[in-house]
Amino acid sequence: MTIGLPVRRSMDMENMEMETLTGFVEHIIYRNEDNGYTVLNLVCQEEEVTCVGVFHVISEGETLEMTGSYQSHPSYGQQFKMESFKVKAPEDIMSIERYLGSGAIKGIGVALASRIVRRFKQDTFRVIEEEPERLVEIKGISQRKAMEIAEQVEEKRELREAMIFLQQYGISLTLAVKIYQTYGQEVYRILKENPYRLADDIQGVGFKIADEIAGRVGIRTDSDFRIRSGILYVLLQAAADGHTCLPKEELTRRAVELLGVDGAYIEKHYMDLTMEKKLMMKETEGQIYIYSAVYYYMEVNTAAMLKSLDVSYDVPDIEIEQRIRQIEKSTGVELDALQAEAVKEAVKNGLLVITGGPGTGKTTTINTIIKYFELEGMDMFLAAPTGRAAKRMSETTGYEARTIHRMLEVNGGVEGNAGFDRNEQNPLETDLIIIDEMSMVDISLMCALLKAVVAGTRLILVGDVNQLPSVGPGSVLKDIIDSQVFHVVRLTKIFRQASQSDIVVNAHKINRGEPVVLDNKSRDFFFLKRYEADVIISVVIQLIRQKLPKYVDAQPYDIQVLTPMRKGLLGVERLNTILQQYLNPPDRNKAEKEYGQGLFREGDKVMQIRNNYQLEWEVRSKYGIPVDRGMGVFNGDMGVIRCIETFSETMTVEFDEGRMVEYSFKQLEELELAYAITIHKSQGSEYPAVVIPLLSGPRLLMNRNLLYTAVTRARKCVTVVGNEGTFQEMIRNENQQRRYSGLKRQLTEV
């Protein structure tokens, strides 16, 4: 083959003129090893072309035939954007020599390549592949080196063949490289026998992708591999909805729906998966519940560890009461009977739960407990599930509070799973731990926390049990309270200062199922009646841009739109697209990155939508010097896009407390715009003002619990815009989607 001039051909593909270039890779300018994005120089006879695109395994000196189009980059000028390509074996002597001397094959430099090609000419590659021992005829090549050269050539050929094989099943280049790196030459057997192994072995491959591949490969729909993988997938999806288990009938129903096979085929696998320790079955009150083994043991261990902390301390009441009076005198704050009881229980018990709604004095109670143990000379740690909640805890107590992850010293773990330096072998060294916003804590985090708490350390759990449960699986706070195993103090009195706030008063009315007066005579609770989605959005924009910032003394960025749903006319996805245009419009000085159906722009408000324990962050001084570093960005963390670098394919986001995190473009799936967020995602956060667009929605979702959580997120002002009938109906609707969990059962059985 002779390398020729660019061959030009016209194709009607998205109205772009497509061309085919053939040449050799002279120089790789930039390569992102995570996603394969590459910038390279391709030499086509005497012409040098800058090409960009996603290439799998590529080396300098290789001959490529690629199809694409010329595009003009604002900073780098004209580039050829590759749409598809194939590697061609170099056939003419010059191309063979250039490839061998390019560094693609370790141990062969320019001079040695020249000697090899002079000896074997066009037969060079055949000799290397079929008669590698003949390479010893070349001065400077030993028997061992000859075999190493042959192995490298063979390895590259095998990888390319695997890429071609995998792509015929619709597998992307990036995923194909991951699969080959995991299985090597075993990939052919695994894909043909059991492609569902990919879902177990490779991060980023779920059941859906594996099932798609299996369908293309020709795996039968009633294959044992498919059914077993489908059962585990249903439990994984249930965990994403907050369940740690499912009733057997419910699991079977969902699996039938997913797999399209008879329920009998599914149920016969439950016992086998249990024998393999992948499932656990537990019978309670005549109902069989099926767990993914990991969540079953989390609940078992959590129950056992909670019980081990529940010890009693013999301290006379009169001694505690004297100390409380001493604190009341020094602070000028008088506790009511329930608050005083909470302090007494904290002193007398190793484990205590304090629950109550807004304005019931939880902060005053915590502060008194802190002062009590401080006077006793005890050390204490304060923590909350999110950065915002921890920051608020610090502000209200005057003591340092951290996220639970940071207190446990998250270390990145393995493949995105949490790893903590604080655990059974290296426990937290303190006398008292207070955790706020406990309604947000899921079973995974609770189990990790308890592993780091030794018996003899007091643990106080504080939260509002009437808020929505955690985003992650489990119903930890509710199960602990409902078990009636531990001491629980419920704060119910609304204090005078709080009773002057209609946010607090109306939140309690909502929680009790009482109607709320919507006459707009309040100073901090407003209802603007509108009945069309686009009109509601227009009012929301006006409130954020013009009305509320001055009213609550905040920036538009600080005012949060909370909506019940992701989809629909007033869902998160549509709202964010519209709000972005008005709150952070296009600007020639702001870089952008298209992603999925939308785009990110510098200055955008964004949210992390999954836990990533391996993302690194740093806090920088005003001179840009790092002053603090750590790992982990978590579901619900909110920040602002500060910089988008298209050449290096990175985006920098600043989160709370000045934590700067650099994302590769490949990681952008972990972020979404956050001008509007779901009410569920707002848990544990507090904002100067919230705006709630409300029109209609599914009855199971539009309930009292959801509305109560939304209203209690506001510090200074709540504004609901929408249909008052929907608002009052939500108050009356106390139905909630049931969350299946077993912690309560484990606590009562231990």
XYZ file of C-alpha atoms in Angstrom, residues 39-458:
420
model
C -5.068 14.972 19.472
C -2.507 13.780 16.902
C -0.595 14.810 13.796
C -1.334 12.627 10.761
C 1.049 12.833 7.782
C -0.622 12.233 4.423
C 2.303 12.245 1.944
C 3.694 15.776 2.410
C 0.618 17.205 4.164
C 0.397 17.299 7.965
C -3.108 17.331 9.503
C -4.125 17.831 13.152
C -6.779 15.204 13.982
C -8.971 14.877 17.066
C -11.274 12.099 18.250
C -11.608 9.030 20.445
C -9.027 6.397 19.454
C -8.682 3.122 21.364
C -5.108 1.807 21.410
C -2.958 4.005 19.184
C 0.783 4.502 18.737
C 3.008 6.885 16.862
C 4.072 5.457 13.512
C 0.833 3.522 12.902
C -1.007 3.869 9.609
C -4.632 4.953 9.883
C -7.544 5.370 7.525
C -10.077 7.728 9.072
C -13.364 9.303 8.071
C -14.500 12.658 9.420
C -14.741 16.341 8.632
C -12.692 19.517 8.955
C -13.750 21.903 11.718
C -12.423 25.242 12.889
C -11.437 25.400 16.576
C -11.538 28.937 18.103
C -8.098 28.502 19.716
C -6.307 25.833 17.672
C -7.478 26.564 14.138
C -8.475 23.950 11.582
C -8.700 20.353 12.808
C -9.925 17.094 11.322
C -12.597 15.592 13.601
C -12.511 11.806 13.261
C -15.863 9.983 13.207
C -14.521 6.475 12.440
C -11.154 4.907 11.688
C -9.297 1.668 11.150
C -5.662 0.746 11.634
C -3.973 -0.473 8.459
C -0.911 -2.668 8.498
C 2.016 -0.735 6.946
C 2.937 -2.388 3.660
C 5.522 -0.255 1.852
C 9.075 -0.343 3.176
C 9.113 3.283 4.288
C 5.905 2.860 6.336
C 7.128 -0.361 7.947
C 10.409 1.219 8.970
C 8.698 4.349 10.248
C 6.284 2.278 12.388
C 8.969 0.036 13.900
C 11.195 3.022 14.684
C 8.392 5.120 16.189
C 8.690 3.619 19.676
C 5.476 1.599 19.282
C 7.530 -1.564 19.859
C 9.722 -1.256 22.966
C 13.373 -2.017 22.326
C 13.349 -0.999 18.639
C 14.749 2.416 17.831
C 15.230 4.155 14.478
C 18.604 2.516 13.678
C 17.482 -1.025 14.585
C 14.233 -0.595 12.636
C 16.256 0.381 9.593
C 18.419 -2.761 9.872
C 15.378 -5.048 10.275
C 13.589 -3.608 7.236
C 16.756 -3.692 5.094
C 17.022 -7.406 5.874
C 13.395 -8.536 5.496
C 11.850 -5.744 3.364
C 8.039 -6.182 2.766
C 8.238 -9.553 4.529
C 9.122 -7.890 7.865
C 5.785 -8.322 9.653
C 5.291 -11.883 8.452
C 8.734 -12.782 9.811
C 8.031 -11.114 13.173
C 4.670 -12.899 13.532
C 5.492 -16.326 12.065
C 9.300 -16.756 12.328
C 10.417 -14.415 15.151
C 13.557 -16.531 15.727
C 14.928 -15.148 12.443
C 15.262 -11.702 14.040
C 18.508 -12.922 15.630
C 20.000 -12.573 12.145
C 20.028 -8.823 12.841
C 23.003 -7.486 14.763
C 21.900 -6.319 18.224
C 18.915 -8.697 18.578
C 19.252 -11.640 20.968
C 16.947 -14.655 21.117
C 15.169 -13.167 24.152
C 14.752 -9.770 22.509
C 13.385 -11.401 19.354
C 10.668 -13.131 21.421
C 9.797 -9.876 23.256
C 9.370 -8.039 19.931
C 7.137 -10.823 18.593
C 5.031 -10.791 21.779
C 4.448 -7.036 21.543
C 3.390 -7.216 17.906
C 1.084 -10.139 18.728
C -0.372 -8.331 21.753
C -1.230 -5.243 19.721
C -2.785 -7.418 17.024
C -4.850 -9.308 19.635
C -6.071 -6.083 21.228
C -7.149 -4.667 17.875
C -8.942 -7.897 16.989
C -10.716 -7.814 20.358
C -11.770 -4.188 19.742
C -13.275 -5.182 16.390
C -14.986 -8.214 17.953
C -16.494 -6.180 20.796
C -17.617 -3.298 18.586
C -19.713 -5.630 16.454
C -21.909 -6.064 19.544
C -22.394 -2.318 19.892
C -19.821 -1.908 22.670
C -18.185 1.531 22.791
C -14.422 1.907 22.387
C -13.929 2.995 25.994
C -15.931 0.089 27.384
C -14.231 -2.335 24.960
C -10.798 -1.380 26.323
C -12.077 -1.894 29.909
C -13.460 -5.316 29.004
C -10.257 -6.412 27.269
C -8.075 -5.155 30.130
C -10.216 -7.217 32.537
C -10.425 -10.486 30.599
C -7.714 -10.458 27.908
C -8.131 -13.329 25.445
C -10.808 -14.858 27.694
C -13.168 -12.150 26.417
C -14.370 -14.298 23.486
C -15.398 -17.208 25.708
C -17.002 -15.024 28.391
C -19.079 -13.025 25.940
C -20.389 -16.131 24.231
C -21.045 -18.121 27.429
C -22.003 -15.589 30.106
C -21.882 -11.880 29.204
C -23.670 -11.149 32.511
C -20.276 -11.514 34.199
C -19.538 -8.022 32.880
C -22.136 -6.585 35.284
C -20.329 -8.217 38.248
C -16.731 -7.611 37.195
C -16.613 -4.236 35.450
C -17.556 -0.923 37.014
C -19.931 1.029 34.794
C -21.518 -2.078 33.271
C -24.939 -2.827 34.704
C -27.472 -5.523 33.928
C -29.053 -3.472 31.124
C -25.804 -3.184 29.149
C -24.901 -6.828 29.795
C -28.406 -7.899 28.744
C -28.156 -5.873 25.533
C -24.837 -7.533 24.698
C -26.270 -10.954 25.596
C -29.149 -10.378 23.209
C -26.766 -9.565 20.369
C -24.605 -12.575 21.205
C -27.672 -14.812 21.132
C -28.082 -15.811 24.796
C -31.577 -17.248 25.454
C -34.009 -15.154 27.511
C -34.498 -18.033 29.988
C -30.756 -18.592 30.453
C -29.807 -19.289 34.081
C -27.068 -16.679 33.838
C -29.607 -14.067 32.704
C -32.184 -14.848 35.381
C -29.666 -14.860 38.242
C -28.132 -11.593 37.066
C -31.616 -10.107 36.667
C -32.611 -11.012 40.240
C -29.519 -9.294 41.639
C -30.184 -6.286 39.385
C -33.754 -5.936 40.708
C -32.404 -5.839 44.285
C -29.789 -3.276 43.224
C -32.522 -1.087 41.723
C -34.591 -1.527 44.881
C -31.607 -0.258 46.899
C -31.506 2.811 44.643
C -35.152 3.408 45.702
C -34.193 3.102 49.381
C -35.048 -0.545 50.100
C -32.593 -2.920 51.778
C -34.843 -5.895 50.956
C -38.041 -6.838 49.134
C -40.857 -9.227 49.984
C -40.393 -12.421 47.988
C -43.577 -11.847 45.949
C -42.547 -8.267 45.139
C -39.073 -9.354 44.036
C -40.555 -12.051 41.807
C -43.064 -9.609 40.293
C -40.350 -7.060 39.468
C -38.042 -9.740 38.054
C -40.832 -11.107 35.831
C -41.460 -7.583 34.566
C -37.754 -7.066 33.831
C -36.912 -10.440 32.319
C -40.154 -11.390 30.606
C -40.070 -14.986 31.886
C -42.403 -17.022 34.079
C -42.139 -16.495 37.858
C -41.369 -20.182 38.388
C -38.096 -19.795 36.461
C -37.124 -16.989 38.825
C -38.090 -18.487 42.195
C -36.118 -21.694 41.605
C -32.895 -19.595 41.699
C -33.489 -17.980 45.116
C -32.157 -20.933 47.103
C -29.090 -21.355 44.848
C -28.190 -17.665 45.197
C -28.666 -17.985 48.969
C -26.316 -20.987 49.063
C -23.762 -18.867 47.193
C -24.159 -16.130 49.864
C -25.392 -13.620 47.297
C -28.913 -13.456 48.756
C -30.309 -13.790 52.264
C -33.888 -14.838 53.025
C -35.540 -13.870 56.300
C -39.053 -14.821 57.438
C -40.882 -12.341 59.648
C -44.526 -12.673 60.691
C -45.258 -15.117 57.891
C -43.641 -12.953 55.185
C -40.360 -13.911 53.475
C -38.052 -10.964 52.774
C -35.125 -11.325 50.377
C -31.988 -9.234 50.820
C -28.873 -8.659 48.826
C -26.353 -10.228 51.239
C -24.393 -6.996 51.662
C -27.397 -5.057 53.045
C -28.553 -7.930 55.232
C -25.218 -8.051 57.050
C -25.076 -4.259 57.284
C -28.379 -4.285 59.183
C -27.352 -7.252 61.366
C -24.052 -5.590 62.290
C -25.642 -2.161 62.799
C -28.196 -3.643 65.223
C -25.508 -5.494 67.196
C -23.244 -2.424 67.421
C -26.095 -0.130 68.510
C -27.003 -2.551 71.289
C -23.381 -2.693 72.449
C -23.375 1.100 72.922
C -26.595 1.099 74.943
C -25.085 1.107 78.420
C -26.323 2.884 81.547
C -24.398 5.312 83.775
C -25.347 5.697 87.443
C -25.431 9.474 87.908
C -27.797 10.930 90.566
C -30.598 13.127 89.174
C -29.858 15.860 91.707
C -26.273 16.120 90.460
C -27.421 16.454 86.830
C -30.099 19.021 87.744
C -27.557 21.179 89.628
C -25.240 21.141 86.622
C -28.131 22.075 84.277
C -29.063 25.038 86.490
C -25.427 26.122 86.478
C -25.404 26.089 82.655
C -28.779 27.881 82.452
C -27.427 30.627 84.700
C -24.253 31.088 82.638
C -26.062 31.121 79.281
C -29.267 32.893 80.271
C -31.298 30.133 78.577
C -33.924 28.186 80.517
C -34.735 24.650 79.376
C -38.265 23.283 79.320
C -39.053 19.890 80.901
C -38.444 17.857 77.703
C -35.135 19.571 76.984
C -33.966 18.962 80.559
C -35.038 15.323 80.210
C -32.931 15.033 77.038
C -29.866 16.307 78.895
C -30.471 13.844 81.744
C -30.860 10.925 79.328
C -27.658 11.946 77.528
C -25.761 11.793 80.810
C -27.289 8.487 81.944
C -27.176 6.512 78.690
C -24.581 5.486 76.159
C -27.073 5.854 73.294
C -29.785 8.502 72.983
C -32.094 9.665 70.186
C -33.462 13.224 70.209
C -36.151 14.011 67.646
C -38.362 17.029 67.021
C -39.592 19.413 64.355
C -38.453 22.980 63.612
C -38.527 25.455 66.499
C -38.726 22.777 69.204
C -35.338 23.589 70.723
C -33.098 20.832 69.369
C -30.169 23.276 68.996
C -30.568 24.632 72.547
C -30.667 21.059 73.854
C -27.524 20.070 71.926
C -25.696 23.177 73.144
C -26.583 22.388 76.757
C -25.406 18.782 76.370
C -22.127 20.024 74.871
C -21.568 22.438 77.763
C -22.450 19.735 80.316
C -19.842 17.295 79.018
C -17.332 20.086 78.492
C -17.607 20.892 82.203
C -16.986 17.186 82.847
C -13.708 17.515 80.922
C -14.839 15.175 78.147
C -13.775 15.236 74.487
C -16.491 15.290 71.833
C -17.000 15.143 68.077
C -19.869 16.803 66.201
C -20.870 15.627 62.736
C -23.632 15.683 60.118
C -24.182 13.840 56.817
C -23.563 16.811 54.475
C -21.202 19.765 54.307
C -24.080 22.234 54.534
C -25.565 20.507 57.583
C -22.148 20.346 59.269
C -21.560 24.044 58.573
C -24.932 24.927 60.082
C -24.178 22.778 63.118
C -20.889 24.651 63.603
C -22.684 28.020 63.371
C -25.416 27.099 65.873
C -23.160 25.418 68.455
C -19.946 27.392 68.122
C -18.006 24.108 67.971
C -16.331 22.520 64.975
C -18.592 20.070 63.170
C -17.520 17.890 60.247
C -19.225 15.661 57.756
C -19.461 12.061 58.923
C -17.271 11.052 55.979
C -14.562 13.484 57.005
C -14.759 12.482 60.669
C -14.258 8.866 59.585
C -11.362 9.988 57.344
C -12.571 8.742 53.984
C -9.615 7.421 51.977
C -11.111 6.746 48.553
C -11.714 3.037 48.999
C -11.636 0.712 46.000
C -13.450 1.294 42.698
C -15.698 4.010 44.064
C -16.726 2.218 47.273
C -16.143 3.972 50.557
C -13.018 3.264 52.507
C -12.457 4.868 55.899
C -9.294 5.105 57.945
C -11.419 5.119 61.097
C -12.858 1.642 61.739
C -12.696 -1.281 64.203
C -8.890 -1.303 64.120
C -8.551 2.481 64.317
C -11.615 3.816 66.210
C -12.557 7.416 66.947
C -10.854 8.574 70.117
C -13.434 10.655 71.957
C -15.928 10.471 74.832
C -19.020 11.745 73.020
C -20.265 11.866 69.421
C -23.303 13.920 68.378
C -24.752 13.317 64.913
C -27.254 15.859 63.562
C -29.720 15.433 60.643
C -29.942 11.702 61.290
C -32.917 11.293 58.926
C -30.385 11.574 56.080
C -28.111 8.762 57.270
C -28.490 5.530 55.283
C -27.583 2.023 56.407
C -24.163 2.000 54.697
C -22.983 5.173 56.417
C -24.486 4.159 59.756
C -22.689 0.825 59.675
C -19.375 2.512 58.804
C -19.858 5.059 61.627
C -20.619 2.434 64.264
C -17.546 0.388 63.325
C -15.447 3.362 64.442
C -17.277 3.879 67.769
C -16.025 1.810 70.701
C -18.203 0.711 73.606
C -18.009 3.362 76.328
C -18.300 6.249 73.868
C -21.623 8.070 74.192
